Amino acid sequence: MAAIRFLGLVLVLVTADLAAQQPDTERGRQVYERWCAACHAVDGAGEGPAAGYMLPRPRDFTRGIYQIRTTPGGDIPTDDDIMRMINEGMPGTTMPGWQDQLSRADRQAVLEYIKSFYPPFETMAAPEPIDFGRAPRVSDDRLEEGRIFYDSIECWQCHGDTGRGYGSSAPELEDDWGYPIRAVDLTKNWKFNGGGSVEEIYRRLRTGMDGTPMPSFSDLLDADFMTEDQLWSLAHYVRSLAPDRPPRVREVIRADRVEPGEVPTTVADERWDEVESFYIPLVAQIIVLPRWFDPSVDAVWVQALHDGNEIALRVTWHDRSESPHPNWMQWQERVLEVMEPREGDLDPAPRPDRLAVQFPRSIPSGMERPYFLMGTSDNPVYLWQWSSTDDAEPAQARGMTEIEPLGGSIASDARWEAGRWQVVLTRSLEPEDTSNRLTFERGTAIPIAFYVWDGDNGEEGTRGAISSWYFIYLLEDAPISTYVTPLMAFFLTGGLGLVVVARAQKRERALETASEGPDPTTPTGRNP
Amino acid sequence: MRYSDAVTRALLPFALLGLIVACGGDAPETEADDAEVEMPFDVATAGHLQGMVLFEGDPPPPEVLDMSSEPDCAAQWDDQPMRDLVQVSDGHLENVFIYVKEGLDGMDFPRARDTPVMDQVGCRYTPTVIGLMPGQEITFRNSDGLLHNINSSPTVNRGFNISQPVNMDTQRSFASPEVMIPVRCDVHGWMRAYIGVVPHPYHGVTGSGGSFDLRDLPPGEYVIEAWHSQLGTQEQTVTIATGETAEVSFTFTSEMLGTAVVPLGEPIYPHRHHAPHSAPATR
């Protein structure tokens, strides 16, 4: 047994050694054409068959431009830099990580192969990585210093004051290939291409992100505009714009019960700050035609409260513009010009932002919920539809293209501010007309799903972002906090998520992921 | 410690500094090479080339720029901030890059010693077109005191994307010949400039009179190219004779607008079939 293992080890070492000594171009080509060429193209120029469906586009390797490096701006990357991206992928993009998919030798071979698309790799001197030093500890003073530099360097021109990526230059940004590119939302560090730790942020500030508008700030050190230590403060500040840990997805949105008449119905009501936020990821709608592969909204946060008579939802999402906005018209033109597939009418037009909250018409007693994409002709869904240019209204849908208003309106209040929409929707638990409208029962898991459209990104109709079904659970009793300590409440509601899901799972075999209790790392009321 | 020791120590940093300065900082080897390079021909045999670039037809009206996001820049303009992509006065075309494209092969010219300045004033590049030799430094200057980034995207050379949040100078150079290298400011999308890198000193940019003057060329036959960011390129063949001044003129027309193929190294905008960086109206 031990001998076999030893033999295996020797084999591994020998093959690894061989691969390192003479890069196997043929093997690299095979791996590349099998796994990479659909996006990066056989000729390495980035316009593979799938490329038109994604923004940012797959990298064109023939120009030798790499974003995530340890080398100074404009330099070629080290092999380790490239290997890291092959291993881990780029979270904010369609670039997958290959560590678990390909053997080390295959990854090494494909690395050599993609370098061969840019012949200067062979002749240029080996690049010199920057010595980044070590991250100093974070402190309040340091964050304040970082904020001052964020202002004085004018990062906000692209990223916006709050970092949500809505700066005044944002609608015009393009990459080196002329494609539209978004200024990253700095509050979502788990989507950073090069990683969201303070060390990684510091590296991006030193090296810049070649091929994109994101410049290098190393010259500011050489010019004595700021010190390395101050640049670290800036990196810490940027890190602090995002939560300590990426938000966790939970299946059940909890609607706490408040005293009668205490349901906040406006966006700005401070009582919302005390209400827990539930993070719901959204994905592109790529099933019903016309499809849309580049939605700009990737998540909503949902807060819910009820008082026994009314229920209010506050839905929050990051959106770079209050659509339709004239400054963003040319963004829309550029995005529509480059995005495949060309299904349906793709003309740029002033389009509003939209939100739809989807429920079944009545709480399902059996196992099945309506089809998650707005139901079907025999099993329609009940919707709350909100738009930035109209009142919110209830509607019924028999599929994404067959939506009819039910008449009447849903009370709403909305505000776009600093790269973020917040919308409050309020309705009585029991509707006057119960035929097509859901009655919100307490103490049961009610299916709920979300749709968001960014008008200035050309989104409308079936072209938008969608979630799968989640649940909302209205607590039966008066506020727990009035008679138990907050700590107890924490455990009680933590357990509740499990109970609800266990119950729901019994009914719903389709439910895949088990729920977790409230995320202790996301303090309630933290503004997303 | 002995006196002389102390002095040596105190002076050592300066001595080192002197050494660095003498070596020209970051590119000592090439600097040394250069010292040996002389003009590769007898300058007494040289001739000259003078010329003019004309424009026929109606130039497109200047584009009004929305600088409301940068009031400090807008304030530096007497009138409305504008961008004139095709700048014509009295039928003479400005901002045309003129250079010897063929005829100097095999000749090694010493690198030019001056450092041209591309300034940023009132959120525009001044000038918008500059010629350089490989290795020759260019200074990017921020005179606006607000954030500009200088993002060059060459094809043959390595690019850079530097930021200048305050008034400051930053030097850069390009290693290899390349016509032309686009430069942009991503913060102010209307700011576009172009840098031509050619392996000899025979290049120029037309000014307000549309004229250019290339002096001290070795006698011979040359292909001269005229490059314009919106109107594309034209070539002419000229013969230079010792002691004489040859003349040449190029004519661009309004018909070329929108259809011109503008070389920027290799095609860098694969999905666009028209002049890159053109005004939104002509897109």
PDB file of C-alpha atoms in Angstrom, chain A residues 145-158 205 215-217 220-221 225-226 230-231 234, chain B residues 146-149 163-166 187:
ATOM      1  CA  GLU A 145      -7.488  59.133   6.575  1.00  0.00           C
ATOM      2  CA  GLY A 146      -8.493  56.694   3.835  1.00  0.00           C
ATOM      3  CA  ARG A 147     -11.786  58.474   3.334  1.00  0.00           C
ATOM      4  CA  ILE A 148      -9.999  61.793   2.920  1.00  0.00           C
ATOM      5  CA  PHE A 149      -7.832  60.298   0.167  1.00  0.00           C
ATOM      6  CA  TYR A 150     -10.844  58.692  -1.471  1.00  0.00           C
ATOM      7  CA  ASP A 151     -12.227  62.233  -1.727  1.00  0.00           C
ATOM      8  CA  SER A 152      -9.036  64.020  -2.754  1.00  0.00           C
ATOM      9  CA  ILE A 153      -7.952  61.462  -5.360  1.00  0.00           C
ATOM     10  CA  GLU A 154     -11.524  61.620  -6.647  1.00  0.00           C
ATOM     11  CA  CYS A 155     -12.220  57.899  -6.772  1.00  0.00           C
ATOM     12  CA  TRP A 156     -15.851  59.032  -6.627  1.00  0.00           C
ATOM     13  CA  GLN A 157     -15.638  60.342 -10.198  1.00  0.00           C
ATOM     14  CA  CYS A 158     -16.089  56.736 -11.269  1.00  0.00           C
ATOM     15  CA  LEU A 205      -4.341  50.403  -6.350  1.00  0.00           C
ATOM     16  CA  PRO A 215      -5.647  53.521 -13.178  1.00  0.00           C
ATOM     17  CA  SER A 216      -2.556  52.745 -11.133  1.00  0.00           C
ATOM     18  CA  PHE A 217      -1.858  55.044  -8.204  1.00  0.00           C
ATOM     19  CA  LEU A 220       1.282  59.266  -6.494  1.00  0.00           C
ATOM     20  CA  LEU A 221       3.846  57.654  -4.178  1.00  0.00           C
ATOM     21  CA  PHE A 225       1.491  63.088  -3.122  1.00  0.00           C
ATOM     22  CA  MET A 226       0.942  60.368  -0.541  1.00  0.00           C
ATOM     23  CA  GLN A 230      -1.595  56.452   3.411  1.00  0.00           C
ATOM     24  CA  LEU A 231      -2.341  54.281   0.397  1.00  0.00           C
ATOM     25  CA  LEU A 234      -7.194  54.147   1.459  1.00  0.00           C
TER      26      LEU A 234
ATOM     27  CA  LEU B 146      -8.489  67.887 -10.556  1.00  0.00           C
ATOM     28  CA  LEU B 147      -8.432  64.180 -11.312  1.00  0.00           C
ATOM     29  CA  HIS B 148      -7.302  63.125 -14.777  1.00  0.00           C
ATOM     30  CA  ASN B 149      -6.166  59.667 -15.719  1.00  0.00           C
ATOM     31  CA  SER B 163      -3.722  58.940 -12.369  1.00  0.00           C
ATOM     32  CA  GLN B 164      -3.060  62.592 -11.603  1.00  0.00           C
ATOM     33  CA  PRO B 165      -5.431  63.918  -8.949  1.00  0.00           C
ATOM     34  CA  VAL B 166      -3.520  67.207  -8.517  1.00  0.00           C
ATOM     35  CA  VAL B 187     -12.828  60.570 -16.130  1.00  0.00           C
TER      36      VAL B 187
END
